[in-house]
Amino acid sequence: MRYTADREGHKWQESTGQDKLLEKLYGSAVGRCILRPLVSPVVSKLGGRILDSRISVLAVEPFIRRNGINREDYEEKKYSSYNDFFTRKLRQGAREMDMDERHFISPCDCRLSVYPIEPQMEVTIKNTCYTVGSLLRDERLAEHFKDGYLWVFRLSVDDYHRYIYVDNGRESVRRRIPGVLHTVNPVANDVCPIYKENTREYSLLKSEHFGTLLMMEVGALMVGKIENRPVMSHVRRGQEKGNFAFGGSTIIYMTQKDKVFPDMDILINSVDGIETKVQIGSRIGKGKN
């Protein structure tokens, strides 16, 4: 069971069927044996093929009803598969994009937590301790974000699964870190450190207003690939960066010291272990200037 808050200060408990199932699987030795083959890349790729098939479209309507998804938020079209629906596009005007260059915005619809990157270079994400260096597999790069902030954007299965660039700038080459695909659901953290198990991909954005940003996408159970668009020489605030295929997924940002300051409600919620629900393109912090 976890708590979520909106930007108006309302808080509620969230517990989905997925949460309950994972609690049972991760809570027993038998359950973990069942999970072991399921998190392999081979099984994940097979699951991806099934969700790309035409017959998988039969699961779309039950999913919409079960999760209360508002069709009016999305472009009207006939879906060819479940993944075609899962990667659906918002209709124009469904979200308000904050274009104030002083405001740091969310790259996606998600539940957000923010953590200071302490001098010891260790951060706690969902009750599991990581060094920034082990997350990146690059201690030298980790030093650039010392005393900055680590932002964890957790997408649920009913969220919009496309994500954007949060500022104008130039993107570096991307580094992909292969790994065993493992659920990003917080329940998993009681047994294993999920971000060391998951396939992840990251790059740096030399942004116009927020210093150098590290952007990382993390795959999850039954997600065979992270679908990023090709790297371009220059990107724009609000431009689509990519999307996830089916499954709960996570985006991680790292910001440098004194370059970006989280909004106070999000920071306080994070200290209290409460995730803040935010929408793509909405303000979540402010730049130094």
Short mmCIF file of C-alpha atoms in Angstrom, two decimals:
data_model
loop_
_atom_site.label_atom_id
_atom_site.label_comp_id
_atom_site.label_asym_id
_atom_site.label_seq_id
_atom_site.Cartn_x
_atom_site.Cartn_y
_atom_site.Cartn_z
CA MET A 1 0.00 0.00 0.00
CA ARG A 2 1.37 3.44 -0.90
CA TYR A 3 0.17 7.03 -0.75
CA THR A 4 -0.28 9.46 -3.61
CA ALA A 5 -1.05 13.19 -3.54
CA ASP A 6 -2.25 15.62 -6.18
CA ARG A 7 -1.06 19.22 -6.58
CA GLU A 8 -4.02 20.51 -4.56
CA GLY A 9 -2.87 18.59 -1.49
CA HIS A 10 -5.40 15.74 -1.55
CA LYS A 11 -3.87 12.41 -0.49
CA TRP A 12 -5.12 8.85 -0.96
CA GLN A 13 -3.99 5.24 -0.70
CA GLU A 14 -3.34 3.31 -3.88
CA SER A 15 -3.35 -0.46 -4.20
CA THR A 16 -3.97 -2.12 -7.56
CA GLY A 17 -4.53 -5.73 -8.55
CA GLN A 18 -0.97 -5.70 -9.88
CA ASP A 19 0.32 -4.61 -6.47
CA LYS A 20 -1.53 -7.42 -4.70
CA LEU A 21 -0.33 -10.06 -7.15
CA LEU A 22 3.28 -8.91 -6.85
CA GLU A 23 3.06 -8.92 -3.05
CA LYS A 24 2.12 -12.60 -3.21
CA LEU A 25 4.80 -13.49 -5.77
CA TYR A 26 7.64 -11.58 -4.13
CA GLY A 27 6.50 -12.54 -0.64
CA SER A 28 7.28 -16.25 -1.00
CA ALA A 29 10.09 -18.46 -2.27
CA VAL A 30 7.64 -20.26 -4.59
CA GLY A 31 6.43 -16.97 -6.01
CA ARG A 32 9.97 -15.80 -6.71
CA CYS A 33 10.69 -19.08 -8.52
CA ILE A 34 7.64 -18.43 -10.71
CA LEU A 35 8.88 -14.91 -11.46
CA ARG A 36 12.40 -15.92 -12.41
CA PRO A 37 11.64 -17.10 -15.98
CA LEU A 38 9.05 -14.35 -16.48
CA VAL A 39 11.63 -11.56 -16.13
CA SER A 40 14.01 -13.00 -18.72
CA PRO A 41 14.51 -11.03 -21.97
CA VAL A 42 13.35 -14.01 -24.05
CA VAL A 43 9.97 -14.19 -22.32
CA SER A 44 9.67 -10.41 -22.40
CA LYS A 45 10.23 -10.34 -26.16
CA LEU A 46 7.68 -13.12 -26.66
CA GLY A 47 5.17 -11.15 -24.60
CA GLY A 48 5.89 -8.10 -26.73
CA ARG A 49 5.10 -10.06 -29.93
CA ILE A 50 1.79 -11.23 -28.48
CA LEU A 51 0.84 -7.67 -27.53
CA ASP A 52 1.71 -6.53 -31.06
CA SER A 53 -0.58 -9.15 -32.60
CA ARG A 54 -4.05 -8.35 -33.97
CA ILE A 55 -5.80 -10.69 -31.54
CA SER A 56 -4.44 -8.69 -28.59
CA VAL A 57 -6.78 -5.83 -29.51
CA LEU A 58 -9.53 -7.81 -27.75
CA ALA A 59 -7.96 -6.78 -24.43
CA VAL A 60 -8.26 -3.05 -25.13
CA GLU A 61 -11.91 -2.45 -24.19
CA PRO A 62 -11.73 -4.36 -20.86
CA PHE A 63 -8.56 -2.43 -19.98
CA ILE A 64 -10.23 0.93 -20.71
CA ARG A 65 -13.23 0.06 -18.53
CA ARG A 66 -11.19 -1.41 -15.68
CA ASN A 67 -8.88 1.62 -15.43
CA GLY A 68 -11.41 4.35 -16.14
CA ILE A 69 -9.42 5.80 -19.05
CA ASN A 70 -10.96 8.91 -20.58
CA ARG A 71 -11.13 8.34 -24.34
CA GLU A 72 -11.62 12.06 -24.96
CA ASP A 73 -8.00 12.70 -23.96
CA TYR A 74 -6.67 10.69 -26.90
CA GLU A 75 -6.70 10.79 -30.69
CA GLU A 76 -9.63 8.90 -32.15
CA LYS A 77 -8.50 5.86 -34.13
CA LYS A 78 -9.06 2.15 -34.63
CA TYR A 79 -6.33 0.25 -32.80
CA SER A 80 -4.58 -2.64 -34.55
CA SER A 81 -3.17 -4.27 -31.38
CA TYR A 82 -2.91 -3.83 -27.63
CA ASN A 83 0.47 -2.11 -27.92
CA ASP A 84 -0.96 0.20 -30.58
CA PHE A 85 -3.49 1.30 -27.95
CA PHE A 86 -0.92 1.37 -25.15
CA THR A 87 1.27 3.81 -27.10
CA ARG A 88 -1.73 5.97 -28.09
CA LYS A 89 -1.24 9.70 -28.64
CA LEU A 90 -2.90 12.52 -26.76
CA ARG A 91 -5.22 14.68 -28.81
CA GLN A 92 -4.12 18.25 -29.32
CA GLY A 93 -5.09 20.36 -26.30
CA ALA A 94 -5.60 17.43 -23.91
CA ARG A 95 -2.66 18.62 -21.79
CA GLU A 96 -1.47 22.14 -21.11
CA MET A 97 2.23 22.57 -21.92
CA ASP A 98 3.93 25.09 -19.61
CA MET A 99 6.22 27.05 -21.95
CA ASP A 100 7.63 29.41 -19.30
CA GLU A 101 11.38 28.87 -19.74
CA ARG A 102 11.94 29.40 -16.00
CA HIS A 103 9.75 26.39 -15.13
CA PHE A 104 11.07 22.83 -15.00
CA ILE A 105 8.34 20.53 -16.37
CA SER A 106 7.43 16.87 -16.13
CA PRO A 107 8.45 14.72 -19.11
CA CYS A 108 5.43 12.42 -18.64
CA ASP A 109 2.20 11.58 -16.83
CA CYS A 110 3.34 9.85 -13.66
CA ARG A 111 3.74 9.64 -9.90
CA LEU A 112 6.80 11.70 -8.96
CA SER A 113 9.32 11.50 -6.12
CA VAL A 114 12.41 13.72 -5.73
CA TYR A 115 15.54 12.97 -3.69
CA PRO A 116 18.62 15.08 -2.90
CA ILE A 117 21.82 13.47 -4.15
CA GLU A 118 23.86 13.49 -0.97
CA PRO A 119 27.66 13.91 -0.78
CA GLN A 120 28.00 10.18 -0.08
CA MET A 121 26.59 9.61 -3.59
CA GLU A 122 23.85 7.29 -2.29
CA VAL A 123 20.13 7.72 -2.86
CA THR A 124 17.18 5.76 -1.55
CA ILE A 125 14.56 4.88 -4.16
CA LYS A 126 11.50 3.02 -2.87
CA ASN A 127 13.27 1.63 0.18
CA THR A 128 16.30 0.40 -1.78
CA CYS A 129 19.70 2.09 -1.56
CA TYR A 130 21.71 2.84 -4.69
CA THR A 131 24.81 4.79 -5.49
CA VAL A 132 24.39 7.13 -8.41
CA GLY A 133 27.54 5.60 -9.87
CA SER A 134 26.13 2.07 -9.89
CA LEU A 135 22.91 3.31 -11.44
CA LEU A 136 24.91 4.85 -14.29
CA ARG A 137 27.83 2.37 -14.15
CA ASP A 138 29.99 5.46 -14.37
CA GLU A 139 31.42 6.98 -11.17
CA ARG A 140 33.04 9.84 -13.05
CA LEU A 141 29.76 10.95 -14.62
CA ALA A 142 28.01 10.61 -11.24
CA GLU A 143 30.30 13.32 -9.82
CA HIS A 144 28.69 15.90 -12.14
CA PHE A 145 25.39 15.52 -10.24
CA LYS A 146 26.76 15.63 -6.70
CA ASP A 147 24.45 17.65 -4.41
CA GLY A 148 21.84 17.94 -7.15
CA TYR A 149 18.48 16.16 -7.31
CA LEU A 150 17.35 12.76 -8.51
CA TRP A 151 13.80 12.73 -9.93
CA VAL A 152 11.88 9.45 -10.18
CA PHE A 153 8.91 9.54 -12.57
CA ARG A 154 6.94 6.30 -12.10
CA LEU A 155 4.41 5.50 -14.81
CA SER A 156 1.47 3.22 -14.01
CA VAL A 157 -0.10 0.98 -16.67
CA ASP A 158 -3.01 3.41 -17.09
CA ASP A 159 -0.76 6.45 -17.65
CA TYR A 160 0.09 8.03 -20.99
CA HIS A 161 3.30 6.23 -22.04
CA ARG A 162 4.88 8.81 -24.32
CA TYR A 163 7.42 11.25 -22.93
CA ILE A 164 8.97 14.56 -23.99
CA TYR A 165 12.08 16.73 -23.68
CA VAL A 166 11.72 19.26 -20.86
CA ASP A 167 13.87 22.01 -22.40
CA ASN A 168 15.59 23.14 -25.57
CA GLY A 169 19.10 21.81 -25.92
CA ARG A 170 21.57 19.38 -27.45
CA GLU A 171 21.42 15.68 -26.64
CA SER A 172 24.48 13.46 -26.31
CA VAL A 173 24.81 9.96 -27.67
CA ARG A 174 22.77 7.45 -25.71
CA ARG A 175 24.15 4.66 -23.59
CA ARG A 176 22.18 1.46 -23.22
CA ILE A 177 22.72 -0.80 -20.20
CA PRO A 178 21.30 -4.29 -20.80
CA GLY A 179 19.89 -6.24 -17.91
CA VAL A 180 17.23 -8.67 -16.76
CA LEU A 181 13.84 -7.02 -17.22
CA HIS A 182 12.24 -6.74 -13.80
CA THR A 183 9.06 -5.04 -12.62
CA VAL A 184 9.41 -1.41 -11.49
CA ASN A 185 6.58 -1.89 -9.00
CA PRO A 186 7.79 -0.76 -5.54
CA VAL A 187 6.79 -4.12 -4.01
CA ALA A 188 9.74 -5.71 -5.82
CA ASN A 189 12.25 -3.67 -3.86
CA ASP A 190 11.79 -5.74 -0.73
CA VAL A 191 13.58 -8.59 -2.53
CA CYS A 192 15.91 -7.14 -5.17
CA PRO A 193 17.22 -3.75 -6.35
CA ILE A 194 15.11 -3.24 -9.44
CA TYR A 195 17.14 -0.57 -11.24
CA LYS A 196 20.22 -2.82 -11.29
CA GLU A 197 18.13 -5.58 -12.85
CA ASN A 198 16.34 -3.55 -15.51
CA THR A 199 17.46 -2.61 -18.99
CA ARG A 200 17.97 1.14 -19.06
CA GLU A 201 19.07 3.80 -21.49
CA TYR A 202 20.36 7.27 -20.74
CA SER A 203 21.77 10.38 -22.36
CA LEU A 204 22.71 13.91 -21.37
CA LEU A 205 20.86 17.04 -22.43
CA LYS A 206 22.88 20.25 -22.48
CA SER A 207 19.82 22.39 -21.84
CA GLU A 208 19.37 26.10 -22.39
CA HIS A 209 17.94 26.87 -18.94
CA PHE A 210 18.71 24.03 -16.48
CA GLY A 211 22.34 23.07 -16.96
CA THR A 212 23.18 19.51 -17.97
CA LEU A 213 20.31 17.07 -17.42
CA LEU A 214 20.69 13.31 -17.28
CA MET A 215 17.67 11.52 -18.78
CA MET A 216 17.21 7.79 -18.18
CA GLU A 217 14.46 5.43 -19.30
CA VAL A 218 13.99 2.15 -17.44
CA GLY A 219 12.23 -0.87 -18.94
CA ALA A 220 9.95 -3.14 -16.92
CA LEU A 221 8.30 -6.56 -16.78
CA MET A 222 6.95 -7.54 -20.23
CA VAL A 223 8.61 -4.56 -21.93
CA GLY A 224 11.15 -5.78 -24.45
CA LYS A 225 12.36 -2.37 -25.60
CA ILE A 226 12.46 1.34 -24.86
CA GLU A 227 11.26 3.08 -28.00
CA ASN A 228 13.26 6.31 -28.21
CA ARG A 229 13.24 8.47 -31.33
CA PRO A 230 16.59 8.98 -33.14
CA VAL A 231 19.02 11.47 -31.55
CA MET A 232 18.80 14.93 -33.14
CA SER A 233 21.36 17.73 -33.10
CA HIS A 234 18.91 20.07 -31.36
CA VAL A 235 15.69 19.32 -29.47
CA ARG A 236 12.84 21.54 -28.32
CA ARG A 237 10.88 21.83 -25.09
CA GLY A 238 7.77 19.66 -25.42
CA GLN A 239 9.13 17.63 -28.36
CA GLU A 240 8.37 13.91 -28.11
CA LYS A 241 11.42 11.88 -27.08
CA GLY A 242 9.95 8.39 -27.15
CA ASN A 243 7.55 5.92 -25.55
CA PHE A 244 7.40 2.67 -23.60
CA ALA A 245 5.68 -0.48 -24.79
CA PHE A 246 3.30 -2.29 -22.40
CA GLY A 247 4.09 -2.37 -18.69
CA GLY A 248 4.69 -0.06 -15.77
CA SER A 249 7.86 1.92 -16.49
CA THR A 250 10.07 4.60 -14.97
CA ILE A 251 11.96 7.69 -16.10
CA ILE A 252 14.82 9.04 -13.99
CA TYR A 253 16.30 12.53 -14.24
CA MET A 254 19.37 13.91 -12.51
CA THR A 255 19.88 17.65 -12.21
CA GLN A 256 23.03 19.48 -11.15
CA LYS A 257 23.57 21.40 -7.95
CA ASP A 258 21.69 24.74 -7.82
CA LYS A 259 20.37 24.40 -11.38
CA VAL A 260 16.81 23.22 -10.62
CA PHE A 261 14.75 23.48 -7.43
CA PRO A 262 11.73 21.14 -6.95
CA ASP A 263 8.39 22.70 -6.05
CA MET A 264 7.97 22.58 -2.29
CA ASP A 265 4.86 20.36 -2.21
CA ILE A 266 6.63 17.68 -4.26
CA LEU A 267 9.74 17.86 -2.09
CA ILE A 268 7.75 17.63 1.15
CA ASN A 269 5.66 14.74 -0.17
CA SER A 270 8.84 12.89 -1.17
CA VAL A 271 10.33 13.32 2.30
CA ASP A 272 7.11 11.80 3.70
CA GLY A 273 7.27 8.88 1.25
CA ILE A 274 4.29 10.17 -0.77
CA GLU A 275 4.34 10.22 -4.57
CA THR A 276 2.90 13.29 -6.30
CA LYS A 277 0.70 12.77 -9.34
CA VAL A 278 1.72 15.11 -12.16
CA GLN A 279 0.95 15.48 -15.86
CA ILE A 280 3.18 15.77 -18.88
CA GLY A 281 4.29 19.34 -19.50
CA SER A 282 3.23 20.65 -16.07
CA ARG A 283 5.53 22.62 -13.79
CA ILE A 284 7.33 20.57 -11.13
CA GLY A 285 10.19 22.93 -10.27
CA LYS A 286 12.02 26.13 -11.16
CA GLY A 287 15.42 26.98 -12.58
CA LYS A 288 17.95 29.10 -10.70
CA ASN A 289 17.19 32.12 -12.83
#
